[in-house]
GROMACS .gro file of C-alpha atoms in nm:
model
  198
    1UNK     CA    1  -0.889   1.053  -4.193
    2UNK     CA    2  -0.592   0.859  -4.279
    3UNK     CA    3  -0.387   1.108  -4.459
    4UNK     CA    4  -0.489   1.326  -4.150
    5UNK     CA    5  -0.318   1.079  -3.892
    6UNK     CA    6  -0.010   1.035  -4.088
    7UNK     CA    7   0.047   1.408  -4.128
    8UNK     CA    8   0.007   1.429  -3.716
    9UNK     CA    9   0.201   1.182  -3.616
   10UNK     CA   10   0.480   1.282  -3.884
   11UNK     CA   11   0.473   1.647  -3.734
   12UNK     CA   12   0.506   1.476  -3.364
   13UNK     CA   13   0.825   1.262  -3.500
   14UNK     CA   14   0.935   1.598  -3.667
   15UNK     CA   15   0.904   1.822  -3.338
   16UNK     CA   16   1.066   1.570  -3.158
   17UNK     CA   17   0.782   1.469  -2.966
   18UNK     CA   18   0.789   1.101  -2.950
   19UNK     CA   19   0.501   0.868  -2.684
   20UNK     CA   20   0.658   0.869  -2.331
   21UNK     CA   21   0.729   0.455  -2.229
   22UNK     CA   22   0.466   0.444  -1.921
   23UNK     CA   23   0.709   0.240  -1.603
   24UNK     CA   24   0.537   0.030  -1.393
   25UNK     CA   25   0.669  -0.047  -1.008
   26UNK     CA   26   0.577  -0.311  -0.727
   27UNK     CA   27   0.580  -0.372  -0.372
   28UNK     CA   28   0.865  -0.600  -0.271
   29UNK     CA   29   0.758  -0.912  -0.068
   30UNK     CA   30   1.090  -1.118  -0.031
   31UNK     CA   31   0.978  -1.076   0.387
   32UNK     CA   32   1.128  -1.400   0.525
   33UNK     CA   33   0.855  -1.633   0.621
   34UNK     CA   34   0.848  -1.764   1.019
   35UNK     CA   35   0.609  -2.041   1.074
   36UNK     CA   36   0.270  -2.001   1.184
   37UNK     CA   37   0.158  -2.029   1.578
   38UNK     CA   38   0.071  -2.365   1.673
   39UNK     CA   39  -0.173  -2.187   1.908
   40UNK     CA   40  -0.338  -1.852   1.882
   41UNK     CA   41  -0.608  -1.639   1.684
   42UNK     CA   42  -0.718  -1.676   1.305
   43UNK     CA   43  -0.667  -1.330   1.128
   44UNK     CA   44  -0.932  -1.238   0.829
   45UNK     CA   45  -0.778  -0.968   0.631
   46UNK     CA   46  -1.056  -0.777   0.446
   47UNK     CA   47  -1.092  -0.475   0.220
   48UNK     CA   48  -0.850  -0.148   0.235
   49UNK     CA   49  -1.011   0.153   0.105
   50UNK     CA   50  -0.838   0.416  -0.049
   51UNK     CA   51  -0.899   0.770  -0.129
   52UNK     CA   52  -1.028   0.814  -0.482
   53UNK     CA   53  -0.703   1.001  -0.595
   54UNK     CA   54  -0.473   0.700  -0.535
   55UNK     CA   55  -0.716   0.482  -0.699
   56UNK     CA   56  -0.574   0.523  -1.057
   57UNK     CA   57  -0.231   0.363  -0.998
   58UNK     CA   58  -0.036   0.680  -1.041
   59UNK     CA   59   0.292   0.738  -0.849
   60UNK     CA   60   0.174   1.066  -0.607
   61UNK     CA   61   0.345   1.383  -0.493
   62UNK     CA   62   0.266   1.637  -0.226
   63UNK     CA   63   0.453   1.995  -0.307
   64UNK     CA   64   0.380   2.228  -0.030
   65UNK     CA   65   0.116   2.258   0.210
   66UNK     CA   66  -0.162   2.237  -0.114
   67UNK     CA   67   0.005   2.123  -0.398
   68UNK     CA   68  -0.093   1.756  -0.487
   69UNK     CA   69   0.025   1.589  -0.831
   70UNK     CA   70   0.112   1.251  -1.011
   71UNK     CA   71   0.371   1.111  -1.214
   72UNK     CA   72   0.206   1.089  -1.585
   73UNK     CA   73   0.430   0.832  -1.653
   74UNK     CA   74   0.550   0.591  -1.330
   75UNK     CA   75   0.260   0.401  -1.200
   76UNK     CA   76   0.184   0.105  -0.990
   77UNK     CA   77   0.098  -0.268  -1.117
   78UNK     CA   78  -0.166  -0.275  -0.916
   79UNK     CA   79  -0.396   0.057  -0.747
   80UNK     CA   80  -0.204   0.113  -0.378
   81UNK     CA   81  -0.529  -0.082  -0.182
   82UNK     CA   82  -0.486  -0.379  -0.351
   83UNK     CA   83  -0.089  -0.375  -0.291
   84UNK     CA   84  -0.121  -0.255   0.043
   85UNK     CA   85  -0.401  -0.555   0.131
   86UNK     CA   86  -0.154  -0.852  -0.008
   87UNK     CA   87   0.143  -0.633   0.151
   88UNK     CA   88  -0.055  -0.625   0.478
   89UNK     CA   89  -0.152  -1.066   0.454
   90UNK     CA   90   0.226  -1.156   0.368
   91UNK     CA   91   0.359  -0.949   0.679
   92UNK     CA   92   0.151  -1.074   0.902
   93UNK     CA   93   0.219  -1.474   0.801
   94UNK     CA   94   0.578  -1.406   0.864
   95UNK     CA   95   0.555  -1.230   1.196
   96UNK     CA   96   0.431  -1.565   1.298
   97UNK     CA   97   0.269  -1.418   1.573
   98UNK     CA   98  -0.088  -1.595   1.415
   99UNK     CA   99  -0.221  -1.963   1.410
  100UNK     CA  100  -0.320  -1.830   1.024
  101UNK     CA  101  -0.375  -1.490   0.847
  102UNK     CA  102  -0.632  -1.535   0.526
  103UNK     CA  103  -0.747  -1.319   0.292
  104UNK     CA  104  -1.195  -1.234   0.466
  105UNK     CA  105  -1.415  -1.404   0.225
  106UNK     CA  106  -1.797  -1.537   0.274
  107UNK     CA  107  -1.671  -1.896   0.311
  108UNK     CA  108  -1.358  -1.818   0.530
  109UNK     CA  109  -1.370  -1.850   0.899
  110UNK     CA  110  -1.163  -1.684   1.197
  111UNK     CA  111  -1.143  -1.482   1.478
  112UNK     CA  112  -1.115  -1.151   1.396
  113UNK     CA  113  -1.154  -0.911   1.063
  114UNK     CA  114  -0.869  -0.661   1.035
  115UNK     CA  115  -0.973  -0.362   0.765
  116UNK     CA  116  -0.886  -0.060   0.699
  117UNK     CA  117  -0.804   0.292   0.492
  118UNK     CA  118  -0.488   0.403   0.339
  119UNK     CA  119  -0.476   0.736   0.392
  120UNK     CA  120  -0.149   0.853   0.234
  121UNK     CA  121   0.068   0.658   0.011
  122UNK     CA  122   0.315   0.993  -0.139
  123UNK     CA  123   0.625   1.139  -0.214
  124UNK     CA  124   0.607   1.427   0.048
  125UNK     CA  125   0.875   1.747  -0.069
  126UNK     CA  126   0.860   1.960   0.262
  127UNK     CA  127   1.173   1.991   0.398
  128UNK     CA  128   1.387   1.829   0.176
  129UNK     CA  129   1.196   1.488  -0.012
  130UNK     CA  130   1.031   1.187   0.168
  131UNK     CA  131   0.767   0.968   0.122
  132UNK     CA  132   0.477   0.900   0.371
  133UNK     CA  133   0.265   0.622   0.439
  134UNK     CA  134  -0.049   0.662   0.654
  135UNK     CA  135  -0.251   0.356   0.729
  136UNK     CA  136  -0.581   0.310   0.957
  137UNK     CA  137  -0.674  -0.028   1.087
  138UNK     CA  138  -0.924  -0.150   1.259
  139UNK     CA  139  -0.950  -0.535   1.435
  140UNK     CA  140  -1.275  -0.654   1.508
  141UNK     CA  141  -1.414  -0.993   1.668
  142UNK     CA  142  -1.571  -1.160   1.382
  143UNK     CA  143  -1.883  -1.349   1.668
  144UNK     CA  144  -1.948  -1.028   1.803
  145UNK     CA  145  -1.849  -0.747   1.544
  146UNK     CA  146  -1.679  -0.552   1.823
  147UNK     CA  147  -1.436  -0.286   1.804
  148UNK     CA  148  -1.145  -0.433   1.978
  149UNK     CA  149  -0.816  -0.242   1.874
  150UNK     CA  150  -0.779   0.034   1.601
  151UNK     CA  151  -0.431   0.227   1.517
  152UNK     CA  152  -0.371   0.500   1.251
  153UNK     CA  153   0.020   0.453   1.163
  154UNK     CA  154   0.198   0.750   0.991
  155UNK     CA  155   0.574   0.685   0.914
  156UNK     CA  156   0.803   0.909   0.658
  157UNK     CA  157   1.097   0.761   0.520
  158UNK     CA  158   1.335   1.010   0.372
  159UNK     CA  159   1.424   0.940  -0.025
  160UNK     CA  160   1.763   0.858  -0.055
  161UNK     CA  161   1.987   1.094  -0.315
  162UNK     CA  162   1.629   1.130  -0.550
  163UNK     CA  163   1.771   1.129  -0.935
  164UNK     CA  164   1.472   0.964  -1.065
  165UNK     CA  165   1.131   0.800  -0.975
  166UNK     CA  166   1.270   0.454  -0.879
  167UNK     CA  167   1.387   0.579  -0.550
  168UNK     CA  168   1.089   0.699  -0.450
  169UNK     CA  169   0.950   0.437  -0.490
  170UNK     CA  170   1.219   0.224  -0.299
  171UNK     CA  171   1.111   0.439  -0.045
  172UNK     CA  172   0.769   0.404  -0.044
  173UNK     CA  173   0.849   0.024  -0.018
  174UNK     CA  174   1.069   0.059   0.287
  175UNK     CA  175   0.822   0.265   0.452
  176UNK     CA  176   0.549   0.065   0.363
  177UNK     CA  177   0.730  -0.229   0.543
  178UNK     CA  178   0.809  -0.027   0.844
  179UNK     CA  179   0.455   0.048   0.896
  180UNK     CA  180   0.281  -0.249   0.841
  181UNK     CA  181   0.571  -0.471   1.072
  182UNK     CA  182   0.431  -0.212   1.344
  183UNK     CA  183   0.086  -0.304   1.273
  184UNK     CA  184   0.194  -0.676   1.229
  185UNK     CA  185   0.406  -0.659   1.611
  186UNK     CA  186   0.047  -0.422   1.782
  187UNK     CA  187  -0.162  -0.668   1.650
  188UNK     CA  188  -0.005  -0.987   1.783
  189UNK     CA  189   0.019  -0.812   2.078
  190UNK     CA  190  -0.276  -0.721   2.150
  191UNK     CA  191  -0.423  -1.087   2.071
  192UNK     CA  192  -0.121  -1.231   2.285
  193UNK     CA  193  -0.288  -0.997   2.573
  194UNK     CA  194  -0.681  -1.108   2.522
  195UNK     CA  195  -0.709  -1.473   2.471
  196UNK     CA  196  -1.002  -1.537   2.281
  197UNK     CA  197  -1.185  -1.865   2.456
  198UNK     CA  198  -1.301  -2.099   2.192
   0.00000   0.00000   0.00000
């Protein structure tokens, strides 16, 4: 079994085939932090699903109208939801548009639950190559469960001079920024428009 192995992996090194280095990328957060509201609504941010194919922490591609694929090699620190969840809290403590933005646990208490679905976190090649982030959120009143706002936000950010993964990803990052400051400014003001009595 040995002397099996070492023939392998000496016919590997001998065809030039040598283990590809797996890369590993992450969301920036450097988002400069405003203080919180003195006054206004507690934000509970809970769970956001994703589709089972971004769930493995691969770096995706959409070729075509059909085509889907991955990156073998360039994947994510952490699977998209999670990123997308802490991406989603840090935003929305620096819009300062919220007394307090936590992450929705049993023991945690606020006003509302925001949750939601990523939908498409991808290098898109179309019409030249871009990357597209599609988000659904949803805002509920946490004493009543009601429906109160919901968005879907679809932005594409076009890759800038693409010679290798990395600026994909810098462009899923920007993009990912874009979108969530929009969900960040509809959310505050949609809370600044319906006082919540307490």
């Amino acid at each position: 079994m040995i002397r099996t192995s070492f023939v392998v992996a000496v016919l590997l090194l001998a065809s030039g085939c040598t283990p590809h280095r797996i890369q590993y990328y992450k969301i920036n957060m450097s988002v400069k932090q405003a203080a919180p509201a003195e006054t206004g609504p507690v934000l509970l941010v809970g769970r956001i699903a994703t589709p089972l194919a971004l769930q493995d922490g691969r770096i995706r591609y959409l070729a075509g109208p059909n085509e889907v694929g991955a990156y073998e090699f360039h994947r994510w620190t952490d699977p998209p939801g999670i990123m997308v969840k802490d991406s989603l809290i840090h935003v929305l403590r620096a819009s300062g548009k919220f007394k307090s933005v936590q992450e929705a646990s049993s023991a945690a208490d606020g006003d509302y639950n925001l949750r939601g679905k990523l939908l498409e976190f991808s290098e898109v090649d179309v019409s030249g190559i871009a990357t597209r982030v599609s988000l659904d959120l949803e805002l509920r009143e946490v004493k009543t469960g009601r429906l109160v706002w919901n968005e879907t936000l679809t932005h594409d950010d076009p890759v800038q001079a693409k010679s290798k993964v990395a600026d994909v990803v810098q462009s899923l990052d920007r993009n990912l920024q874009t979108v969530l400051g929009n969900a960040a400014s509809d959310i505050g003001t949609y809370a600044a428009a319906h006082p919540l009595a307490h």
